[in-house]
Short mmCIF file of C-alpha atoms in Angstrom, two decimals:
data_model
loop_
_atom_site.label_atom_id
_atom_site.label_comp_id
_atom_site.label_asym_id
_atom_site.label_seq_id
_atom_site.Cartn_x
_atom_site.Cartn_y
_atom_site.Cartn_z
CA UNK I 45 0.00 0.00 0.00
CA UNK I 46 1.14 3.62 -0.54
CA UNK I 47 2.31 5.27 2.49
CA UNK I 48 4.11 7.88 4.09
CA UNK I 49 5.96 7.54 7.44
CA UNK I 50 7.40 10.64 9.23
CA UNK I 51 9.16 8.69 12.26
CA UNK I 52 9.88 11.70 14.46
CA UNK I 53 6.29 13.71 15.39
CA UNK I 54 8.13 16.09 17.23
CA UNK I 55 11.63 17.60 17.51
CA UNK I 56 13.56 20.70 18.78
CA UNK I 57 16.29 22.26 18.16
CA UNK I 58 18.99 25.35 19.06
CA UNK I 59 18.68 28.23 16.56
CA UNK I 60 21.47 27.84 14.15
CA UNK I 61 21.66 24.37 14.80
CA UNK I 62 21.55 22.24 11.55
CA UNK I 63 18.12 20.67 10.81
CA UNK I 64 16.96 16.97 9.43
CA UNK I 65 13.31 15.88 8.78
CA UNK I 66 12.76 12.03 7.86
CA UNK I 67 10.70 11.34 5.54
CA UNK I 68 10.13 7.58 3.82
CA UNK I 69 7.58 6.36 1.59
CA UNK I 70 6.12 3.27 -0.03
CA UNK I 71 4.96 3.48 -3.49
CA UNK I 72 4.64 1.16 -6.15
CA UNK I 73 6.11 3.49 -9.06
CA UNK I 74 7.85 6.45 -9.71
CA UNK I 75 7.45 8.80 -6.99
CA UNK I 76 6.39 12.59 -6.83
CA UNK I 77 7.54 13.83 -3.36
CA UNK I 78 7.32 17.31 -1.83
CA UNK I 79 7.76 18.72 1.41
CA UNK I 80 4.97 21.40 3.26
CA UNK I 81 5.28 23.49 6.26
CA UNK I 82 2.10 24.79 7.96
CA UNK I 83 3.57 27.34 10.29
CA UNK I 84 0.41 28.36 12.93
CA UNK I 85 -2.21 30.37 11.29
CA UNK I 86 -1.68 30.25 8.01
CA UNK I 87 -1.93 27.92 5.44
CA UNK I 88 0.27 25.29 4.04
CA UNK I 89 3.52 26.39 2.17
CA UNK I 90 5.38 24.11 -0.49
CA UNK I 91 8.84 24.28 0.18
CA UNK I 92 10.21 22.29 -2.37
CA UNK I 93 9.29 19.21 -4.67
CA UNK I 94 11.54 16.10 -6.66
CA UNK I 95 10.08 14.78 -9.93
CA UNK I 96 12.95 13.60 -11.73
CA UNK I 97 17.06 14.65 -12.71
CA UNK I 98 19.01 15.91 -9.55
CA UNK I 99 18.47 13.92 -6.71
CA UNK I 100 19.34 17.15 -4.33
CA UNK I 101 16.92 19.51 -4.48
CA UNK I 102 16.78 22.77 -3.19
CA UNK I 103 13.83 25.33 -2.08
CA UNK I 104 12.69 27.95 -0.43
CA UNK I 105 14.02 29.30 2.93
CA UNK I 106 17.45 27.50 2.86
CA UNK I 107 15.76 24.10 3.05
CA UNK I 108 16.58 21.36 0.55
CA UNK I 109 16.26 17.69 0.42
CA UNK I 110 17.73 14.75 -1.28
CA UNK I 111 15.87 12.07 -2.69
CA UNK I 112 17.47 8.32 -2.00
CA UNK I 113 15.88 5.86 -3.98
CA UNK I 114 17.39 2.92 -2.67
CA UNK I 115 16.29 3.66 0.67
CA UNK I 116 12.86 5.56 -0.32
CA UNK I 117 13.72 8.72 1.64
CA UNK I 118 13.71 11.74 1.00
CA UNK I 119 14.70 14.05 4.14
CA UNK I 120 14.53 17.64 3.98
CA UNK I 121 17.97 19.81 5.46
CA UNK I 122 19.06 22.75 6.51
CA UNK I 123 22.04 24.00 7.54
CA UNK I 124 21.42 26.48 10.29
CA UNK I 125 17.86 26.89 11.99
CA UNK I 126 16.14 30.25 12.59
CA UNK I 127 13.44 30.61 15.00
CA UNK I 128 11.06 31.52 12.36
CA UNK I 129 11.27 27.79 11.41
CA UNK I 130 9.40 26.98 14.23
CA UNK I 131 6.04 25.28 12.71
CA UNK I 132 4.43 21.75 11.36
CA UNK I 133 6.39 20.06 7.86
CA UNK I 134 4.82 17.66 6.13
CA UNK I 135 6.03 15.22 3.42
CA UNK I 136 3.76 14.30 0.42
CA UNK I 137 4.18 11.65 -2.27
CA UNK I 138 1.86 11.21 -5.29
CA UNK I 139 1.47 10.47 -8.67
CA UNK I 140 0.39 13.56 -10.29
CA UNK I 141 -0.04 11.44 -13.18
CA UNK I 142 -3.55 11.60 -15.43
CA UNK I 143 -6.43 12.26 -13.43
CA UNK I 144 -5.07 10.79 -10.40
CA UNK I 145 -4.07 13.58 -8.39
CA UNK I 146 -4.32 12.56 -4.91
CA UNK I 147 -1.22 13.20 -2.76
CA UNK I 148 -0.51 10.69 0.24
CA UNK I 149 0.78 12.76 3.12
CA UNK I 150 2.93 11.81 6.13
CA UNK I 151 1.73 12.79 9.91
CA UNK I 152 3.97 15.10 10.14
CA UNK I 153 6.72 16.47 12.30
CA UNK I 154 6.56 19.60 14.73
CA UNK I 155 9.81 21.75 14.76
CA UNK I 156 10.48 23.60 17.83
CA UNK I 157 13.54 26.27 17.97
CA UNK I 158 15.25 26.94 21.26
CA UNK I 159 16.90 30.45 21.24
CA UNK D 41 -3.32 38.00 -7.08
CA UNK D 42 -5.18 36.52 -4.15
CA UNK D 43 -4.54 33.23 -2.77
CA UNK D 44 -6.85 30.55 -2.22
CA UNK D 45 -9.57 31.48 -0.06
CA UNK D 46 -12.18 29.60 2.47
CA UNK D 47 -14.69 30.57 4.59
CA UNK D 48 -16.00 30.50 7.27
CA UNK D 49 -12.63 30.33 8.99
CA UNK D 50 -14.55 28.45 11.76
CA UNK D 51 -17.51 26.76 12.31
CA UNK D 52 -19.20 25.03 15.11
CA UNK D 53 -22.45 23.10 14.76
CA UNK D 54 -24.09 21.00 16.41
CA UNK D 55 -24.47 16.88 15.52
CA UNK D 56 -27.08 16.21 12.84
CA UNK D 57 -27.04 19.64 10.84
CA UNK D 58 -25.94 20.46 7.85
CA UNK D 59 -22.85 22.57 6.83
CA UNK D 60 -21.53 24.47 3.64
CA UNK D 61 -18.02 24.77 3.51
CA UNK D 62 -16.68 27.59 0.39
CA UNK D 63 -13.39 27.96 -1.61
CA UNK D 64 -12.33 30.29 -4.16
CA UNK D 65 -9.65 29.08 -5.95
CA UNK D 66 -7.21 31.11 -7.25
CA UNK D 67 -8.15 32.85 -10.68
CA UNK D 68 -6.87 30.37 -13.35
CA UNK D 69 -7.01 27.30 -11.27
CA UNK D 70 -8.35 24.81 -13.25
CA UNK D 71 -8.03 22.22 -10.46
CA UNK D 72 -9.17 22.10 -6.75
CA UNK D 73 -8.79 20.04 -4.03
CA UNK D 74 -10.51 19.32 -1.07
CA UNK D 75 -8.49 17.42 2.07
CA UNK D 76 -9.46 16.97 5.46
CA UNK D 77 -7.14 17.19 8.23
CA UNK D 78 -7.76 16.03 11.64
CA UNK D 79 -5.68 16.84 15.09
CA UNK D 80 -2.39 15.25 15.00
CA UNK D 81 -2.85 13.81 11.37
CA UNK D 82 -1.84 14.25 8.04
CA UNK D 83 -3.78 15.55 5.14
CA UNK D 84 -6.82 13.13 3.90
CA UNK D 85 -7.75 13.30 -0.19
CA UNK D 86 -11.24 14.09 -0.01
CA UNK D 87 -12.11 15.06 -3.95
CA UNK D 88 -10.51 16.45 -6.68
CA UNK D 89 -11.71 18.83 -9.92
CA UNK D 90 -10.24 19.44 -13.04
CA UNK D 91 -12.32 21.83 -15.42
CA UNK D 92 -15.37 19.55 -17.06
CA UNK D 93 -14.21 16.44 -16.28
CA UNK D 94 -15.98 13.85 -14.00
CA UNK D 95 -14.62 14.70 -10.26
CA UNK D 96 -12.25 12.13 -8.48
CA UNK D 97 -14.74 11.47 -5.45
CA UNK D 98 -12.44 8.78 -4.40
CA UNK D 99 -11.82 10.35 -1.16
CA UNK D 100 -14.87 11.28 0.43
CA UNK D 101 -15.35 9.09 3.36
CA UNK D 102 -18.79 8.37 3.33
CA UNK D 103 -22.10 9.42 1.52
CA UNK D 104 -22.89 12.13 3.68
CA UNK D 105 -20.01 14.28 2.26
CA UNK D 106 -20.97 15.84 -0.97
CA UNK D 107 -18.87 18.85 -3.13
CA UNK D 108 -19.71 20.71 -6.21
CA UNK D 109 -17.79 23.33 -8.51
CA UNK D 110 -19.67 25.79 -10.66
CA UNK D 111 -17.13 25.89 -14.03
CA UNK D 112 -13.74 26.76 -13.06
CA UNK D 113 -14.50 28.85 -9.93
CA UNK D 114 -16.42 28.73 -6.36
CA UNK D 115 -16.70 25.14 -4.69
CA UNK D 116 -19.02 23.94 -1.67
CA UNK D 117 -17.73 21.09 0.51
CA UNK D 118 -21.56 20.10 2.20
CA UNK D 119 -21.70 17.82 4.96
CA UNK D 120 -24.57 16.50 5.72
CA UNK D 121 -26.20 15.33 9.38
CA UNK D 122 -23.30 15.78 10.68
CA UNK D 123 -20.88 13.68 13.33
CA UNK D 124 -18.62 14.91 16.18
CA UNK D 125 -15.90 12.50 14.08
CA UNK D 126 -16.57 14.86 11.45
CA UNK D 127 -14.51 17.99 13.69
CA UNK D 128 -11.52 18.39 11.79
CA UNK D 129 -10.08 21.49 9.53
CA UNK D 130 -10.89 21.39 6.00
CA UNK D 131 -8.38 22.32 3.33
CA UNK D 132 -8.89 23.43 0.20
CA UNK D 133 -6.11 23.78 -2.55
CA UNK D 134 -5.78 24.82 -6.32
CA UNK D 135 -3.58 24.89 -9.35
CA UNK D 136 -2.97 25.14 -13.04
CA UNK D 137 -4.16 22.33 -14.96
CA UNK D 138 -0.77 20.00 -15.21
CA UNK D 139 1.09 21.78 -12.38
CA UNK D 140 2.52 20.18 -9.88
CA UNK D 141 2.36 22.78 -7.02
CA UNK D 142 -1.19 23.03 -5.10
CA UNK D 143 -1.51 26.51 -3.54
CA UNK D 144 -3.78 25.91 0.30
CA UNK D 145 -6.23 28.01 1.48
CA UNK D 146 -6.22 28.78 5.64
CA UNK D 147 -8.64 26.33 5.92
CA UNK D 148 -12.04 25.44 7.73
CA UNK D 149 -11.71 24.72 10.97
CA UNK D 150 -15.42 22.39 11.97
CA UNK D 151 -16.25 21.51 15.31
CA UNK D 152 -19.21 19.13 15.91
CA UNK D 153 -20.70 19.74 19.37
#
């Protein structure tokens, strides 16, 4: 069955400490992954997506995320963490093939920032 | 332009009445998408439009959960008689026909008393 797992539901970390969010899937064909963040109060933000060519992708806000087929992960990064960080990311795999637009989304993971 | 919007922002009913949940899309938007998202979860496909063609209703969980989209504009997320497992936030969404980015509106948030 398709599925996304987010292991960690909740982590913190310093401000300008580095950042990794786990994110692994299951999905019978060639995935179409993204990453969200929902910060509180407003709506949900795409922060970067992988379709195809470089495996490393990079998007807004610093963040980027590499895409490891042979372990079917694809963890978002970043280098050094600013408090504004602070909200709810969610990974998102899907076809986005013919009519079949549904994305599968992981339970997310809640980023807290110490200062 | 405007983003994706959805009101009302909240709504509380009671069980057993019906509610009308709105989106405007994003001018342009030839698709929208309604999710559901419930506390501590992740996103739930509800239904999916793309300009004329037949909806993907795939999603909706049972037959009290109906949605409708007048061309490529306004849609209404109805729930009918509703259920306290019904309390959740409802997300709307939209984008270009073959784009890969959906754009979310702030949501719905429903609580059934």
């Amino acid at each position: 069955a398709q599925s996304v797992t987010q292991p960690d539901i909740h982590i913190t970390v310093s401000e300008g400490a580095s950042l990794e969010l786990r994110c692994n899937y299951s999905y019978g064909a060639t995935p179409y992954l993204f990453w969200y963040v929902q910060s509180p109060g407003q709506g949900l933000q795409l922060l970067l997506k992988y379709f195809s060519g470089d495996t490393l992708v990079q998007g807004i806000k610093g963040f980027e995320a590499e895409f490891k087929r042979s372990q079917s992960s694809f963890n978002l990064r970043k280098p050094s963490v600013h408090w504004s960080d602070a909200a709810e990311y969610f990974c998102a795999v899907g076809p986005y093939a013919g009519n079949n637009r549904k994305l599968i989304w992981g339970l997310g993971t809640s980023l807290a920032v110490n200062p | 332009g405007a983003g994706v919007s959805q009101s009302p922002s909240n709504k509380v009913t009671e069980k057993g009445k019906d509610v009308e949940l709105r989106c405007d899309p994003i001018s342009g938007h030839t698709a929208l998408y309604w999710y559901r998202q419930r506390l501590g979860q992740g996103l739930e496909f509800l239904i999916y439009f793309q300009g004329n063609s037949a909806p993907d209703k795939s999603g909706l969980p049972s037959d009290r959960f109906s949605a409708e989209r007048t061309g490529e504009s306004v849609s209404t997320l109805t729930i009918q008689r509703t259920q306290q497992e019904d309390s959740a936030v409802y997300l709307c969404a939209s984008s270009f026909a073959g784009e890969e980015t959906q754009y979310f509106g702030p949501g719905t948030r429903l609580l059934v008393l």
